[in-house]
Structure formats: C-alpha cells, structure tokens
Amino acid sequence: MTWIARFYETRIEQMLQPGKVLWLYGSRQVGKTSLLNRVLEGRGKVFRGDGQDMVLNRLLTSLDLTQIQTAFRGYDLVFIDEAQKVEHIGQALKLLIDHEPQLQVVVSGSSSFDLSQKVGDPLTGRQKVFMLFPVSVLELTELWGGIGVMQQLENLLIYGCYPETLTAPNLESKREYLVNLRDAFLLKDILEQERVKSPAKLFDLLRLLAYQIGGEVSLNELSNQLGIAKQTVERYLDLLEKVFIIKKVQGFS
C-alpha cells in the first residue's frame, strides 16, 4: 500500500515526552495507528496494546499499581490503541506515569465519547491532545503535485480523503469502502455507546445532511422531515459529531 506522508509526523515526535501522555484521536481508519507505528520506530523497547484486548483491559481497569508496574516494567514507551475502550483509562495512566516517570505514553482513540472524563480529568497538566484529520490537500500535493490534485478534485470532494479511498483502484472500490466504513465502524460506535431508539432515523438524518453540506441547516426543518422531536435531532447531530461523521460549523454573522 502507498504510504502517504503526513505533515503531523514531526510534530508528534516533538510532543513525546517522558512522564507525559500523548493522546491522539480522530475518526476510525484515518491513519492513526499507521502514523504512530512510523513515529515509534527506533524508540527503544515499545509496548503495543489494544484497549479492546481483554487481558490488557482488565489489567488497566483494575487500577492495581503493582500489576500495572510489573506489566510495563522494562519498556521505554507504552502505546495503547483504542484506549477509550478502557474504563478509567485516565486514572490508570496517571498511576503509571506517577510511579514510572521515565516512561513515554501514547494512547489513541477513535471516538470522543467521554474523552474528557476518561482521560482528561485525571491527567490535567500531564497530557497533550492531538487530533488527526483525514489527508489534507497540502499532503496530497506533496504526493501527486499540484496538477494531480486539481485533476482529482471532483473525486476528492465526492469521496473524501480517507487514506484508503485515496489509494483505492477504482470508484466502485471507493464507494464500497465508504459504505463499509459507515456501517461497520462509525455508526457502530454510536449504537454501542448510546441507546438510539430508531437507527433508521439516524440514517435518514445522514441522507438529509448529505444534501445540505456546506449550507445552512434548520433543526426545525430536519425535525419535521424526519418526524422526530427537535431535541432528538440535536442529540443525533451531537452523536454524529462525536464519532467524526459530521462537523458542525457555526455562523460567523
């Protein structure tokens, strides 16, 4: 697979410090793990784990200092992917860096659900937060050149800049990837984390929003078209933003 160089690489390297936690978050499939794996090359002995792993999850959730210290002793850097899956992850990491201050710690997550409570509060002053976006036009210019970007502009506007859509061999592959991404990953996060009474209405809301990208959106109008309460529309929009499917932009006037 073609590696797309990210401008963030050097900046993330500079943000890594002993006794601090670097939290990298962003949408699923946006390239967080691939980027971090490149950044962590040559960083000594690195522990790589996943918050969805039952053994690691149980260890961190226990908040047992002795077990946590024993598990990570001898490592120079600890990297935990999908860290938001671990309850009280912030407290567990605080314990770790309080008693192993020489460690560098990196965690990544694909959802901002309870981000501040799970990570932020216990690590106030001890963390650095960095959000990774899809590939930018500037990054693509480095890869394709300015003319190449202009030639692909229509496809970029339609299919976006997720790394896999950029390297997909044809338009059908791009469509299939985006549908699978929506169904298997992005909306799955919402349905796992929050009780959504009518998933069908959530899909309908997405379709309505797709026709209004870049335009002004009326909550009352969406409520009437969907046949649900305005408060429900607001809640669904908030959920969609938390898993990075949409980004709300307020008016400037």
PDB file of C-alpha atoms in Angstrom:
ATOM      1  CA  MET A   1       0.000   0.000   0.000  1.00  0.00           C
ATOM      2  CA  THR A   2       1.206   3.505  -0.826  1.00  0.00           C
ATOM      3  CA  TRP A   3       2.328   5.418   2.262  1.00  0.00           C
ATOM      4  CA  ILE A   4       1.031   8.986   2.309  1.00  0.00           C
ATOM      5  CA  ALA A   5       3.469  11.138   4.269  1.00  0.00           C
ATOM      6  CA  ARG A   6       1.734  13.139   6.977  1.00  0.00           C
ATOM      7  CA  PHE A   7       2.847  16.616   7.994  1.00  0.00           C
ATOM      8  CA  TYR A   8       1.975  15.747  11.598  1.00  0.00           C
ATOM      9  CA  GLU A   9       4.752  13.168  11.928  1.00  0.00           C
ATOM     10  CA  THR A  10       7.499  15.548  13.090  1.00  0.00           C
ATOM     11  CA  ARG A  11       5.140  17.431  15.380  1.00  0.00           C
ATOM     12  CA  ILE A  12       4.013  14.239  17.116  1.00  0.00           C
ATOM     13  CA  GLU A  13       7.644  13.182  17.584  1.00  0.00           C
ATOM     14  CA  GLN A  14       8.320  16.514  19.294  1.00  0.00           C
ATOM     15  CA  MET A  15       5.311  16.084  21.594  1.00  0.00           C
ATOM     16  CA  LEU A  16       6.529  12.767  23.011  1.00  0.00           C
ATOM     17  CA  GLN A  17       7.991  13.358  26.471  1.00  0.00           C
ATOM     18  CA  PRO A  18       8.778  11.161  29.493  1.00  0.00           C
ATOM     19  CA  GLY A  19       6.157  11.365  32.212  1.00  0.00           C
ATOM     20  CA  LYS A  20       3.545  12.746  29.808  1.00  0.00           C
ATOM     21  CA  VAL A  21       0.651  11.128  27.957  1.00  0.00           C
ATOM     22  CA  LEU A  22       0.138  11.942  24.290  1.00  0.00           C
ATOM     23  CA  TRP A  23      -3.479  11.354  23.296  1.00  0.00           C
ATOM     24  CA  LEU A  24      -4.043  11.060  19.535  1.00  0.00           C
ATOM     25  CA  TYR A  25      -7.638  10.808  18.448  1.00  0.00           C
ATOM     26  CA  GLY A  26      -9.681  11.039  15.290  1.00  0.00           C
ATOM     27  CA  SER A  27     -12.058   9.091  13.105  1.00  0.00           C
ATOM     28  CA  ARG A  28     -11.617   5.367  12.532  1.00  0.00           C
ATOM     29  CA  GLN A  29      -9.471   4.444   9.537  1.00  0.00           C
ATOM     30  CA  VAL A  30      -7.965   7.930   9.348  1.00  0.00           C
ATOM     31  CA  GLY A  31      -4.436   6.567   9.758  1.00  0.00           C
ATOM     32  CA  LYS A  32      -3.725   6.985  13.483  1.00  0.00           C
ATOM     33  CA  THR A  33      -2.177   3.578  14.082  1.00  0.00           C
ATOM     34  CA  SER A  34      -0.105   3.618  10.887  1.00  0.00           C
ATOM     35  CA  LEU A  35       1.205   7.086  11.691  1.00  0.00           C
ATOM     36  CA  LEU A  36       2.073   6.188  15.273  1.00  0.00           C
ATOM     37  CA  ASN A  37       3.803   2.977  14.220  1.00  0.00           C
ATOM     38  CA  ARG A  38       6.087   5.058  11.994  1.00  0.00           C
ATOM     39  CA  VAL A  39       6.711   7.633  14.721  1.00  0.00           C
ATOM     40  CA  LEU A  40       7.551   4.925  17.264  1.00  0.00           C
ATOM     41  CA  GLU A  41      10.191   3.246  15.103  1.00  0.00           C
ATOM     42  CA  GLY A  42      13.593   3.397  16.793  1.00  0.00           C
ATOM     43  CA  ARG A  43      12.151   4.494  20.133  1.00  0.00           C
ATOM     44  CA  GLY A  44      13.662   1.664  22.124  1.00  0.00           C
ATOM     45  CA  LYS A  45      11.540  -1.095  23.605  1.00  0.00           C
ATOM     46  CA  VAL A  46       7.904  -0.306  22.803  1.00  0.00           C
ATOM     47  CA  PHE A  47       4.797  -1.978  24.229  1.00  0.00           C
ATOM     48  CA  ARG A  48       1.932  -2.028  21.727  1.00  0.00           C
ATOM     49  CA  GLY A  49      -1.514  -2.926  23.019  1.00  0.00           C
ATOM     50  CA  ASP A  50      -5.191  -2.511  22.221  1.00  0.00           C
ATOM     51  CA  GLY A  51      -7.854  -1.328  24.653  1.00  0.00           C
ATOM     52  CA  GLN A  52     -10.182  -3.985  23.258  1.00  0.00           C
ATOM     53  CA  ASP A  53      -7.821  -6.764  24.345  1.00  0.00           C
ATOM     54  CA  MET A  54      -9.473  -8.441  27.330  1.00  0.00           C
ATOM     55  CA  VAL A  55      -6.270  -9.092  29.283  1.00  0.00           C
ATOM     56  CA  LEU A  56      -4.923  -5.554  28.873  1.00  0.00           C
ATOM     57  CA  ASN A  57      -8.343  -4.038  29.513  1.00  0.00           C
ATOM     58  CA  ARG A  58      -8.746  -5.998  32.732  1.00  0.00           C
ATOM     59  CA  LEU A  59      -5.247  -5.041  33.889  1.00  0.00           C
ATOM     60  CA  LEU A  60      -5.768  -1.304  33.404  1.00  0.00           C
ATOM     61  CA  THR A  61      -9.328  -1.301  34.722  1.00  0.00           C
ATOM     62  CA  SER A  62      -8.149  -2.962  37.950  1.00  0.00           C
ATOM     63  CA  LEU A  63      -6.074   0.131  38.870  1.00  0.00           C
ATOM     64  CA  ASP A  64      -3.745  -2.300  40.660  1.00  0.00           C
ATOM     65  CA  LEU A  65      -0.452  -0.391  40.833  1.00  0.00           C
ATOM     66  CA  THR A  66       1.724  -3.444  41.443  1.00  0.00           C
ATOM     67  CA  GLN A  67       0.304  -5.360  38.481  1.00  0.00           C
ATOM     68  CA  ILE A  68       0.427  -2.327  36.182  1.00  0.00           C
ATOM     69  CA  GLN A  69       4.051  -1.542  37.095  1.00  0.00           C
ATOM     70  CA  THR A  70       5.048  -5.175  36.627  1.00  0.00           C
ATOM     71  CA  ALA A  71       3.367  -5.387  33.215  1.00  0.00           C
ATOM     72  CA  PHE A  72       5.117  -2.335  31.782  1.00  0.00           C
ATOM     73  CA  ARG A  73       8.476  -2.562  33.538  1.00  0.00           C
ATOM     74  CA  GLY A  74      11.409  -2.591  31.131  1.00  0.00           C
ATOM     75  CA  TYR A  75       9.673  -0.664  28.363  1.00  0.00           C
ATOM     76  CA  ASP A  76      10.746   2.747  27.103  1.00  0.00           C
ATOM     77  CA  LEU A  77       7.372   3.618  25.609  1.00  0.00           C
ATOM     78  CA  VAL A  78       3.807   2.362  26.002  1.00  0.00           C
ATOM     79  CA  PHE A  79       1.322   2.644  23.119  1.00  0.00           C
ATOM     80  CA  ILE A  80      -2.339   1.733  23.682  1.00  0.00           C
ATOM     81  CA  ASP A  81      -4.711   1.848  20.714  1.00  0.00           C
ATOM     82  CA  GLU A  82      -8.487   2.271  21.167  1.00  0.00           C
ATOM     83  CA  ALA A  83      -7.802   3.489  24.701  1.00  0.00           C
ATOM     84  CA  GLN A  84     -11.324   4.856  25.126  1.00  0.00           C
ATOM     85  CA  LYS A  85     -12.489   1.239  25.484  1.00  0.00           C
ATOM     86  CA  VAL A  86     -10.796   1.063  28.903  1.00  0.00           C
ATOM     87  CA  GLU A  87     -12.871   2.307  31.814  1.00  0.00           C
ATOM     88  CA  HIS A  88     -10.930   4.784  33.973  1.00  0.00           C
ATOM     89  CA  ILE A  89      -8.067   4.823  31.457  1.00  0.00           C
ATOM     90  CA  GLY A  90      -7.027   8.274  32.689  1.00  0.00           C
ATOM     91  CA  GLN A  91      -6.606   7.068  36.260  1.00  0.00           C
ATOM     92  CA  ALA A  92      -4.661   4.002  35.130  1.00  0.00           C
ATOM     93  CA  LEU A  93      -2.249   6.096  33.062  1.00  0.00           C
ATOM     94  CA  LYS A  94      -1.797   8.589  35.904  1.00  0.00           C
ATOM     95  CA  LEU A  95      -0.815   5.733  38.203  1.00  0.00           C
ATOM     96  CA  LEU A  96       1.659   4.505  35.617  1.00  0.00           C
ATOM     97  CA  ILE A  97       3.456   7.794  34.926  1.00  0.00           C
ATOM     98  CA  ASP A  98       3.389   8.839  38.590  1.00  0.00           C
ATOM     99  CA  HIS A  99       5.395   5.749  39.513  1.00  0.00           C
ATOM    100  CA  GLU A 100       7.299   5.240  36.237  1.00  0.00           C
ATOM    101  CA  PRO A 101       8.077   8.863  35.248  1.00  0.00           C
ATOM    102  CA  GLN A 102      10.727   7.809  32.725  1.00  0.00           C
ATOM    103  CA  LEU A 103       8.052   6.222  30.508  1.00  0.00           C
ATOM    104  CA  GLN A 104       6.679   7.851  27.390  1.00  0.00           C
ATOM    105  CA  VAL A 105       2.996   7.008  26.911  1.00  0.00           C
ATOM    106  CA  VAL A 106       0.918   7.302  23.746  1.00  0.00           C
ATOM    107  CA  VAL A 107      -2.765   6.443  23.513  1.00  0.00           C
ATOM    108  CA  SER A 108      -5.093   6.689  20.546  1.00  0.00           C
ATOM    109  CA  GLY A 109      -8.847   6.594  20.212  1.00  0.00           C
ATOM    110  CA  SER A 110     -11.494   6.738  17.525  1.00  0.00           C
ATOM    111  CA  SER A 111     -14.326   8.305  19.474  1.00  0.00           C
ATOM    112  CA  SER A 112     -14.659  11.378  21.633  1.00  0.00           C
ATOM    113  CA  PHE A 113     -17.325   9.768  23.834  1.00  0.00           C
ATOM    114  CA  ASP A 114     -16.439  10.614  27.449  1.00  0.00           C
ATOM    115  CA  LEU A 115     -12.992  11.722  26.293  1.00  0.00           C
ATOM    116  CA  SER A 116     -12.579  14.392  28.944  1.00  0.00           C
ATOM    117  CA  GLN A 117     -13.881  12.206  31.777  1.00  0.00           C
ATOM    118  CA  LYS A 118     -11.937   9.083  30.826  1.00  0.00           C
ATOM    119  CA  VAL A 119      -8.635  10.729  30.014  1.00  0.00           C
ATOM    120  CA  GLY A 120      -8.612  14.448  30.661  1.00  0.00           C
ATOM    121  CA  ASP A 121      -9.626  14.950  34.285  1.00  0.00           C
ATOM    122  CA  PRO A 122      -7.105  12.604  35.977  1.00  0.00           C
ATOM    123  CA  LEU A 123      -4.296  13.780  33.670  1.00  0.00           C
ATOM    124  CA  THR A 124      -4.740  17.542  33.885  1.00  0.00           C
ATOM    125  CA  GLY A 125      -1.350  19.074  33.131  1.00  0.00           C
ATOM    126  CA  ARG A 126       0.125  15.676  32.255  1.00  0.00           C
ATOM    127  CA  GLN A 127      -1.307  15.128  28.788  1.00  0.00           C
ATOM    128  CA  LYS A 128      -1.088  16.518  25.278  1.00  0.00           C
ATOM    129  CA  VAL A 129      -4.074  16.077  22.975  1.00  0.00           C
ATOM    130  CA  PHE A 130      -3.707  15.903  19.215  1.00  0.00           C
ATOM    131  CA  MET A 131      -6.470  15.330  16.677  1.00  0.00           C
ATOM    132  CA  LEU A 132      -5.640  13.628  13.383  1.00  0.00           C
ATOM    133  CA  PHE A 133      -7.754  14.617  10.389  1.00  0.00           C
ATOM    134  CA  PRO A 134      -8.004  12.866   7.005  1.00  0.00           C
ATOM    135  CA  VAL A 135      -5.253  13.583   4.492  1.00  0.00           C
ATOM    136  CA  SER A 136      -5.035  17.278   3.611  1.00  0.00           C
ATOM    137  CA  VAL A 137      -4.723  18.843   0.163  1.00  0.00           C
ATOM    138  CA  LEU A 138      -1.228  20.053   1.090  1.00  0.00           C
ATOM    139  CA  GLU A 139      -0.185  16.494   1.910  1.00  0.00           C
ATOM    140  CA  LEU A 140      -1.660  15.261  -1.370  1.00  0.00           C
ATOM    141  CA  THR A 141       0.199  17.989  -3.248  1.00  0.00           C
ATOM    142  CA  GLU A 142       3.454  16.528  -1.921  1.00  0.00           C
ATOM    143  CA  LEU A 143       2.392  13.128  -3.285  1.00  0.00           C
ATOM    144  CA  TRP A 144       0.625  13.986  -6.557  1.00  0.00           C
ATOM    145  CA  GLY A 145       1.790  17.504  -7.344  1.00  0.00           C
ATOM    146  CA  GLY A 146      -0.498  20.497  -7.762  1.00  0.00           C
ATOM    147  CA  ILE A 147      -1.783  19.468 -11.199  1.00  0.00           C
ATOM    148  CA  GLY A 148      -2.516  15.948  -9.958  1.00  0.00           C
ATOM    149  CA  VAL A 149      -4.628  17.328  -7.110  1.00  0.00           C
ATOM    150  CA  MET A 150      -6.579  19.569  -9.496  1.00  0.00           C
ATOM    151  CA  GLN A 151      -7.244  16.595 -11.780  1.00  0.00           C
ATOM    152  CA  GLN A 152      -8.625  14.612  -8.837  1.00  0.00           C
ATOM    153  CA  LEU A 153     -10.512  17.492  -7.208  1.00  0.00           C
ATOM    154  CA  GLU A 154     -14.002  16.237  -8.102  1.00  0.00           C
ATOM    155  CA  ASN A 155     -13.294  12.771  -6.697  1.00  0.00           C
ATOM    156  CA  LEU A 156     -11.777  14.295  -3.557  1.00  0.00           C
ATOM    157  CA  LEU A 157     -14.900  16.381  -2.976  1.00  0.00           C
ATOM    158  CA  ILE A 158     -17.173  13.364  -3.502  1.00  0.00           C
ATOM    159  CA  TYR A 159     -15.251  10.580  -1.778  1.00  0.00           C
ATOM    160  CA  GLY A 160     -13.160  12.498   0.736  1.00  0.00           C
ATOM    161  CA  CYS A 161      -9.583  11.990   1.844  1.00  0.00           C
ATOM    162  CA  TYR A 162      -9.517   8.856   3.970  1.00  0.00           C
ATOM    163  CA  PRO A 163      -6.214   7.118   3.139  1.00  0.00           C
ATOM    164  CA  GLU A 164      -7.935   4.037   1.736  1.00  0.00           C
ATOM    165  CA  THR A 165     -10.234   5.993  -0.579  1.00  0.00           C
ATOM    166  CA  LEU A 166      -7.170   7.768  -1.952  1.00  0.00           C
ATOM    167  CA  THR A 167      -5.388   4.500  -2.735  1.00  0.00           C
ATOM    168  CA  ALA A 168      -8.457   2.518  -3.901  1.00  0.00           C
ATOM    169  CA  PRO A 169      -8.030   1.269  -7.510  1.00  0.00           C
ATOM    170  CA  ASN A 170     -11.398   2.492  -8.836  1.00  0.00           C
ATOM    171  CA  LEU A 171     -14.542   4.447  -7.957  1.00  0.00           C
ATOM    172  CA  GLU A 172     -16.548   1.337  -7.091  1.00  0.00           C
ATOM    173  CA  SER A 173     -13.921   0.354  -4.524  1.00  0.00           C
ATOM    174  CA  LYS A 174     -14.117   3.836  -3.019  1.00  0.00           C
ATOM    175  CA  ARG A 175     -17.929   3.561  -2.693  1.00  0.00           C
ATOM    176  CA  GLU A 176     -17.769   0.094  -1.138  1.00  0.00           C
ATOM    177  CA  TYR A 177     -15.140   1.219   1.341  1.00  0.00           C
ATOM    178  CA  LEU A 178     -17.154   4.250   2.479  1.00  0.00           C
ATOM    179  CA  VAL A 179     -20.356   2.210   2.896  1.00  0.00           C
ATOM    180  CA  ASN A 180     -18.493  -0.402   4.947  1.00  0.00           C
ATOM    181  CA  LEU A 181     -16.798   2.314   6.986  1.00  0.00           C
ATOM    182  CA  ARG A 182     -20.138   3.899   7.791  1.00  0.00           C
ATOM    183  CA  ASP A 183     -21.920   0.666   8.695  1.00  0.00           C
ATOM    184  CA  ALA A 184     -19.187  -1.404  10.316  1.00  0.00           C
ATOM    185  CA  PHE A 185     -17.267   1.274  12.187  1.00  0.00           C
ATOM    186  CA  LEU A 186     -18.638   4.783  12.504  1.00  0.00           C
ATOM    187  CA  LEU A 187     -22.300   4.125  13.238  1.00  0.00           C
ATOM    188  CA  LYS A 188     -21.348   1.038  15.240  1.00  0.00           C
ATOM    189  CA  ASP A 189     -19.646   3.353  17.747  1.00  0.00           C
ATOM    190  CA  ILE A 190     -22.891   5.265  18.236  1.00  0.00           C
ATOM    191  CA  LEU A 191     -25.036   2.155  18.605  1.00  0.00           C
ATOM    192  CA  GLU A 192     -22.548   0.655  21.077  1.00  0.00           C
ATOM    193  CA  GLN A 193     -22.179   3.758  23.227  1.00  0.00           C
ATOM    194  CA  GLU A 194     -25.653   5.274  23.171  1.00  0.00           C
ATOM    195  CA  ARG A 195     -29.195   3.987  23.136  1.00  0.00           C
ATOM    196  CA  VAL A 196     -30.616   5.012  19.772  1.00  0.00           C
ATOM    197  CA  LYS A 197     -34.297   4.110  19.580  1.00  0.00           C
ATOM    198  CA  SER A 198     -34.516   4.412  15.812  1.00  0.00           C
ATOM    199  CA  PRO A 199     -31.298   3.685  13.886  1.00  0.00           C
ATOM    200  CA  ALA A 200     -33.279   4.118  10.649  1.00  0.00           C
ATOM    201  CA  LYS A 201     -33.935   7.764  11.549  1.00  0.00           C
ATOM    202  CA  LEU A 202     -30.208   8.230  12.077  1.00  0.00           C
ATOM    203  CA  PHE A 203     -29.557   7.023   8.520  1.00  0.00           C
ATOM    204  CA  ASP A 204     -32.342   9.261   7.223  1.00  0.00           C
ATOM    205  CA  LEU A 205     -30.777  12.226   9.013  1.00  0.00           C
ATOM    206  CA  LEU A 206     -27.436  11.498   7.367  1.00  0.00           C
ATOM    207  CA  ARG A 207     -29.081  11.443   3.945  1.00  0.00           C
ATOM    208  CA  LEU A 208     -30.758  14.795   4.567  1.00  0.00           C
ATOM    209  CA  LEU A 209     -27.488  16.303   5.758  1.00  0.00           C
ATOM    210  CA  ALA A 210     -25.683  14.995   2.671  1.00  0.00           C
ATOM    211  CA  TYR A 211     -27.890  17.217   0.508  1.00  0.00           C
ATOM    212  CA  GLN A 212     -27.065  20.252   2.645  1.00  0.00           C
ATOM    213  CA  ILE A 213     -23.292  20.002   3.035  1.00  0.00           C
ATOM    214  CA  GLY A 214     -21.854  23.489   3.159  1.00  0.00           C
ATOM    215  CA  GLY A 215     -25.287  25.017   3.595  1.00  0.00           C
ATOM    216  CA  GLU A 216     -27.351  26.279   6.485  1.00  0.00           C
ATOM    217  CA  VAL A 217     -29.287  23.603   8.355  1.00  0.00           C
ATOM    218  CA  SER A 218     -32.564  24.164  10.181  1.00  0.00           C
ATOM    219  CA  LEU A 219     -33.185  21.901  13.167  1.00  0.00           C
ATOM    220  CA  ASN A 220     -36.918  22.556  12.936  1.00  0.00           C
ATOM    221  CA  GLU A 221     -36.935  21.583   9.267  1.00  0.00           C
ATOM    222  CA  LEU A 222     -34.992  18.385   9.953  1.00  0.00           C
ATOM    223  CA  SER A 223     -37.365  17.587  12.805  1.00  0.00           C
ATOM    224  CA  ASN A 224     -40.417  17.983  10.561  1.00  0.00           C
ATOM    225  CA  GLN A 225     -38.940  15.965   7.709  1.00  0.00           C
ATOM    226  CA  LEU A 226     -37.906  13.104   9.983  1.00  0.00           C
ATOM    227  CA  GLY A 227     -40.990  13.156  12.179  1.00  0.00           C
ATOM    228  CA  ILE A 228     -38.980  13.251  15.404  1.00  0.00           C
ATOM    229  CA  ALA A 229     -38.535  15.846  18.141  1.00  0.00           C
ATOM    230  CA  LYS A 230     -36.118  18.726  17.652  1.00  0.00           C
ATOM    231  CA  GLN A 231     -34.267  17.640  20.810  1.00  0.00           C
ATOM    232  CA  THR A 232     -33.751  14.191  19.267  1.00  0.00           C
ATOM    233  CA  VAL A 233     -32.326  15.776  16.116  1.00  0.00           C
ATOM    234  CA  GLU A 234     -29.903  17.802  18.261  1.00  0.00           C
ATOM    235  CA  ARG A 235     -28.850  14.672  20.141  1.00  0.00           C
ATOM    236  CA  TYR A 236     -28.292  12.704  16.926  1.00  0.00           C
ATOM    237  CA  LEU A 237     -26.213  15.546  15.475  1.00  0.00           C
ATOM    238  CA  ASP A 238     -24.115  15.602  18.633  1.00  0.00           C
ATOM    239  CA  LEU A 239     -23.561  11.836  18.417  1.00  0.00           C
ATOM    240  CA  LEU A 240     -22.580  12.049  14.748  1.00  0.00           C
ATOM    241  CA  GLU A 241     -20.055  14.748  15.554  1.00  0.00           C
ATOM    242  CA  LYS A 242     -18.568  12.722  18.409  1.00  0.00           C
ATOM    243  CA  VAL A 243     -17.684   9.899  16.004  1.00  0.00           C
ATOM    244  CA  PHE A 244     -16.401  12.380  13.399  1.00  0.00           C
ATOM    245  CA  ILE A 245     -19.042  11.703  10.747  1.00  0.00           C
ATOM    246  CA  ILE A 246     -20.022  15.375  10.635  1.00  0.00           C
ATOM    247  CA  LYS A 247     -18.517  18.651  11.756  1.00  0.00           C
ATOM    248  CA  LYS A 248     -20.825  21.489  12.765  1.00  0.00           C
ATOM    249  CA  VAL A 249     -19.747  24.977  11.767  1.00  0.00           C
ATOM    250  CA  GLN A 250     -21.447  27.905  13.473  1.00  0.00           C
ATOM    251  CA  GLY A 251     -22.429  31.052  11.596  1.00  0.00           C
ATOM    252  CA  PHE A 252     -19.974  33.944  11.561  1.00  0.00           C
ATOM    253  CA  SER A 253     -22.523  36.766  11.408  1.00  0.00           C
TER     254      SER A 253
END
